């Protein structure tokens, strides 16, 4: 089955800096890669996702890149703000209806002002 | 997207008792999943809730411990049976809307077993 590795486990940056979180996956059949943000006391919130027919996707300060050959994908947050502080999870699955997500272990991002 | 409501949002439970968590979605969805998130950990899939049939459980999770129902396309329940302190976790309902292959999560049910 699928296995998703996520690094780093913790990341501390200064406000305004960029943050990068990386994930690798094992199953070459996986072709859907979402990222979730989980704030304290809340459920995971989808912030961006990418499918295997695209190498990069951007939404304002957030971008995701995918390298299918190397089986890794990354989340990039630019101009970080204190409200970006949260736990971020990457996940992978086959892009078929009914396929559950397999999650990485999460990255705790702290943005200090 | 989909609006997902989970009840209860939090509970403190006595060891040996059972608790049923409800998940209600504001629109019909194709798939409903139940995840567990132990304190400070990632999300682990418990099972896929199948409409009108038995749930499909992941390795390490069994129906006797985590019975699941899904009577229609907008509602599911997860029961945590004969609870022990090790069951203290966040239990999360997630859904895949009819409109596409994107998965959304509820706010979770935070259970503490004492």
Short mmCIF file of C-alpha atoms in Angstrom, two decimals:
data_model
loop_
_atom_site.label_atom_id
_atom_site.label_comp_id
_atom_site.label_asym_id
_atom_site.label_seq_id
_atom_site.Cartn_x
_atom_site.Cartn_y
_atom_site.Cartn_z
CA UNK A 1 0.00 0.00 0.00
CA UNK A 2 0.85 3.67 -0.14
CA UNK A 3 3.33 5.21 2.30
CA UNK A 4 3.80 8.97 2.61
CA UNK A 5 6.85 10.50 4.26
CA UNK A 6 6.80 14.17 5.29
CA UNK A 7 9.66 16.47 6.31
CA UNK A 8 10.43 18.39 8.38
CA UNK A 9 8.32 17.53 11.41
CA UNK A 10 8.72 21.06 12.76
CA UNK A 11 9.57 24.30 10.99
CA UNK A 12 10.10 27.74 12.52
CA UNK A 13 10.34 30.84 10.35
CA UNK A 14 10.26 34.58 10.75
CA UNK A 15 7.27 36.47 9.45
CA UNK A 16 7.80 37.29 5.79
CA UNK A 17 10.10 34.35 5.12
CA UNK A 18 9.19 31.41 2.92
CA UNK A 19 8.41 27.93 4.19
CA UNK A 20 8.81 24.67 2.29
CA UNK A 21 7.45 21.28 3.32
CA UNK A 22 8.34 18.15 1.38
CA UNK A 23 6.63 14.80 0.95
CA UNK A 24 7.53 11.60 -0.80
CA UNK A 25 5.21 8.75 -1.68
CA UNK A 26 5.78 5.13 -2.59
CA UNK A 27 2.88 4.03 -4.80
CA UNK A 28 3.36 5.01 -8.45
CA UNK A 29 -0.41 4.63 -8.93
CA UNK A 30 -1.03 7.68 -6.74
CA UNK A 31 -1.91 10.75 -8.75
CA UNK A 32 -3.79 13.04 -6.39
CA UNK A 33 -1.90 15.06 -3.77
CA UNK A 34 -3.76 17.41 -1.44
CA UNK A 35 -2.43 19.53 1.40
CA UNK A 36 -4.38 20.21 4.58
CA UNK A 37 -3.91 22.82 7.29
CA UNK A 38 -5.04 21.95 10.80
CA UNK A 39 -5.31 24.67 13.40
CA UNK A 40 -5.51 23.84 17.07
CA UNK A 41 -8.88 22.43 17.99
CA UNK A 42 -10.12 22.19 14.41
CA UNK A 43 -10.45 19.63 11.67
CA UNK A 44 -8.10 19.57 8.66
CA UNK A 45 -8.85 22.20 6.03
CA UNK A 46 -7.97 21.62 2.38
CA UNK A 47 -5.69 24.44 1.23
CA UNK A 48 -4.45 23.26 -2.16
CA UNK A 49 -4.22 20.10 -4.20
CA UNK A 50 -2.51 18.91 -7.35
CA UNK A 51 -3.10 16.11 -9.80
CA UNK A 52 -0.49 14.26 -11.77
CA UNK A 53 -1.19 15.97 -15.06
CA UNK A 54 0.14 19.23 -13.59
CA UNK A 55 3.64 19.99 -12.35
CA UNK A 56 2.85 23.09 -10.35
CA UNK A 57 -0.17 24.89 -8.98
CA UNK A 58 -0.36 28.24 -7.25
CA UNK A 59 -2.99 29.98 -5.17
CA UNK A 60 -1.89 33.40 -3.89
CA UNK A 61 0.91 32.77 -1.36
CA UNK A 62 0.65 29.00 -1.56
CA UNK A 63 2.08 26.77 -4.26
CA UNK A 64 2.51 23.04 -4.69
CA UNK A 65 5.01 21.34 -6.99
CA UNK A 66 4.96 17.71 -8.10
CA UNK A 67 7.72 15.52 -9.47
CA UNK A 68 6.15 12.22 -10.45
CA UNK A 69 9.40 10.70 -11.61
CA UNK A 70 10.99 11.21 -8.22
CA UNK A 71 7.69 10.63 -6.39
CA UNK A 72 7.82 13.77 -4.36
CA UNK A 73 5.73 16.89 -3.94
CA UNK A 74 6.23 20.06 -1.96
CA UNK A 75 4.23 22.87 -0.39
CA UNK A 76 5.64 26.37 -0.66
CA UNK A 77 4.31 29.25 1.43
CA UNK A 78 5.69 32.69 0.65
CA UNK A 79 5.53 35.84 2.77
CA UNK A 80 4.52 33.85 5.82
CA UNK A 81 2.25 35.42 8.42
CA UNK A 82 1.60 34.45 12.06
CA UNK A 83 -1.81 33.08 11.03
CA UNK A 84 -0.02 30.52 8.87
CA UNK A 85 1.09 28.83 12.09
CA UNK A 86 -0.58 25.40 12.15
CA UNK A 87 0.06 21.73 11.43
CA UNK A 88 0.25 20.92 7.72
CA UNK A 89 -0.43 17.45 6.35
CA UNK A 90 0.31 16.13 2.89
CA UNK A 91 -1.64 13.18 1.52
CA UNK A 92 -1.73 10.95 -1.52
CA UNK A 93 -4.23 8.72 -3.25
CA UNK A 94 -5.27 7.39 -6.62
CA UNK A 95 -7.46 9.97 -8.30
CA UNK A 96 -10.51 7.75 -8.39
CA UNK A 97 -13.81 8.16 -6.66
CA UNK A 98 -13.86 6.23 -3.45
CA UNK A 99 -10.13 6.11 -2.83
CA UNK A 100 -9.17 7.20 0.67
CA UNK A 101 -6.23 9.47 1.41
CA UNK A 102 -3.02 8.31 3.04
CA UNK A 103 -1.43 11.04 5.14
CA UNK A 104 2.06 12.09 6.05
CA UNK A 105 2.91 12.59 9.72
CA UNK A 106 2.49 16.35 9.60
CA UNK A 107 4.65 19.45 9.91
CA UNK A 108 4.17 21.96 12.72
CA UNK A 109 4.86 25.39 11.25
CA UNK A 110 5.52 28.27 13.61
CA UNK A 111 5.72 31.79 12.21
CA UNK A 112 7.08 34.35 14.62
CA UNK A 113 6.58 38.08 14.23
CA UNK B 1 -17.43 21.86 -1.10
CA UNK B 2 -19.52 20.22 1.60
CA UNK B 3 -20.56 21.32 5.07
CA UNK B 4 -19.95 18.51 7.54
CA UNK B 5 -21.40 18.45 11.04
CA UNK B 6 -20.12 16.05 13.65
CA UNK B 7 -21.71 15.32 17.01
CA UNK B 8 -20.58 15.31 19.72
CA UNK B 9 -17.77 17.77 19.22
CA UNK B 10 -16.22 16.74 22.54
CA UNK B 11 -16.93 14.21 25.22
CA UNK B 12 -15.40 12.66 28.28
CA UNK B 13 -16.27 8.99 28.50
CA UNK B 14 -15.97 6.36 31.17
CA UNK B 15 -13.81 3.32 30.56
CA UNK B 16 -15.85 0.36 29.29
CA UNK B 17 -18.67 2.42 27.79
CA UNK B 18 -19.49 3.00 24.13
CA UNK B 19 -20.10 6.24 22.28
CA UNK B 20 -21.68 6.88 18.90
CA UNK B 21 -20.44 9.76 16.75
CA UNK B 22 -22.71 11.19 14.10
CA UNK B 23 -21.67 12.75 10.81
CA UNK B 24 -24.19 14.75 8.79
CA UNK B 25 -23.42 16.34 5.42
CA UNK B 26 -25.44 19.13 3.84
CA UNK B 27 -25.45 17.46 0.40
CA UNK B 28 -25.26 13.99 -1.05
CA UNK B 29 -21.76 12.57 -1.22
CA UNK B 30 -20.31 9.54 -2.91
CA UNK B 31 -17.95 8.43 -0.18
CA UNK B 32 -17.70 8.84 3.58
CA UNK B 33 -14.61 7.90 5.54
CA UNK B 34 -13.75 7.74 9.22
CA UNK B 35 -10.29 8.65 10.46
CA UNK B 36 -8.65 8.61 13.88
CA UNK B 37 -6.10 11.16 15.00
CA UNK B 38 -4.35 10.29 18.23
CA UNK B 39 -2.88 13.18 20.25
CA UNK B 40 -0.11 14.90 18.31
CA UNK B 41 -0.28 12.32 15.53
CA UNK B 42 -1.35 12.10 11.91
CA UNK B 43 -4.63 10.85 10.52
CA UNK B 44 -5.18 7.11 10.24
CA UNK B 45 -8.00 5.69 8.16
CA UNK B 46 -10.35 3.49 10.18
CA UNK B 47 -12.83 2.51 7.50
CA UNK B 48 -14.83 3.50 4.46
CA UNK B 49 -18.54 3.80 5.23
CA UNK B 50 -20.48 2.15 2.41
CA UNK B 51 -24.06 3.20 1.82
CA UNK B 52 -26.41 0.30 2.42
CA UNK B 53 -23.72 -2.28 3.13
CA UNK B 54 -21.03 -3.14 5.64
CA UNK B 55 -18.12 -0.76 6.04
CA UNK B 56 -14.68 -1.61 4.69
CA UNK B 57 -12.14 -1.65 7.52
CA UNK B 58 -8.42 -0.98 7.37
CA UNK B 59 -5.87 -3.29 8.89
CA UNK B 60 -5.91 -3.02 12.65
CA UNK B 61 -9.54 -1.90 12.91
CA UNK B 62 -12.44 -4.31 13.39
CA UNK B 63 -16.19 -4.03 13.19
CA UNK B 64 -16.77 -5.19 16.76
CA UNK B 65 -14.72 -2.29 18.09
CA UNK B 66 -15.78 0.36 15.55
CA UNK B 67 -19.22 -0.45 14.15
CA UNK B 68 -20.20 1.94 11.37
CA UNK B 69 -23.52 2.69 9.75
CA UNK B 70 -24.37 4.62 6.62
CA UNK B 71 -28.10 4.50 5.97
CA UNK B 72 -28.12 7.14 3.20
CA UNK B 73 -25.94 9.45 1.13
CA UNK B 74 -25.69 12.22 3.75
CA UNK B 75 -25.31 10.50 7.13
CA UNK B 76 -23.02 8.07 8.89
CA UNK B 77 -22.25 6.99 12.44
CA UNK B 78 -19.15 5.57 14.06
CA UNK B 79 -19.39 3.81 17.42
CA UNK B 80 -16.34 3.39 19.61
CA UNK B 81 -17.13 0.34 21.72
CA UNK B 82 -15.89 -0.74 25.14
CA UNK B 83 -13.62 2.28 25.36
CA UNK B 84 -10.24 2.34 27.04
CA UNK B 85 -7.89 5.30 27.60
CA UNK B 86 -6.04 4.27 24.42
CA UNK B 87 -9.16 5.25 22.46
CA UNK B 88 -8.72 8.89 23.48
CA UNK B 89 -8.44 10.56 20.09
CA UNK B 90 -10.02 12.86 17.61
CA UNK B 91 -12.40 10.98 15.33
CA UNK B 92 -12.87 12.65 11.98
CA UNK B 93 -15.53 12.18 9.35
CA UNK B 94 -14.49 12.97 5.79
CA UNK B 95 -16.50 13.02 2.60
CA UNK B 96 -16.09 13.07 -1.14
CA UNK B 97 -18.83 15.14 -2.81
CA UNK B 98 -20.67 13.99 -5.91
CA UNK B 99 -19.08 16.89 -7.77
CA UNK B 100 -15.53 15.65 -7.78
CA UNK B 101 -12.60 13.81 -6.29
CA UNK B 102 -11.84 16.20 -3.43
CA UNK B 103 -12.07 15.14 0.19
CA UNK B 104 -13.29 17.39 2.99
CA UNK B 105 -13.18 16.91 6.73
CA UNK B 106 -15.49 17.71 9.58
CA UNK B 107 -14.27 19.47 12.72
CA UNK B 108 -13.82 16.18 14.52
CA UNK B 109 -15.11 14.60 17.69
CA UNK B 110 -12.62 14.89 20.54
CA UNK B 111 -12.99 11.94 22.89
CA UNK B 112 -11.24 11.55 26.22
CA UNK B 113 -11.62 8.21 27.99
CA UNK B 114 -11.07 8.22 31.75
#
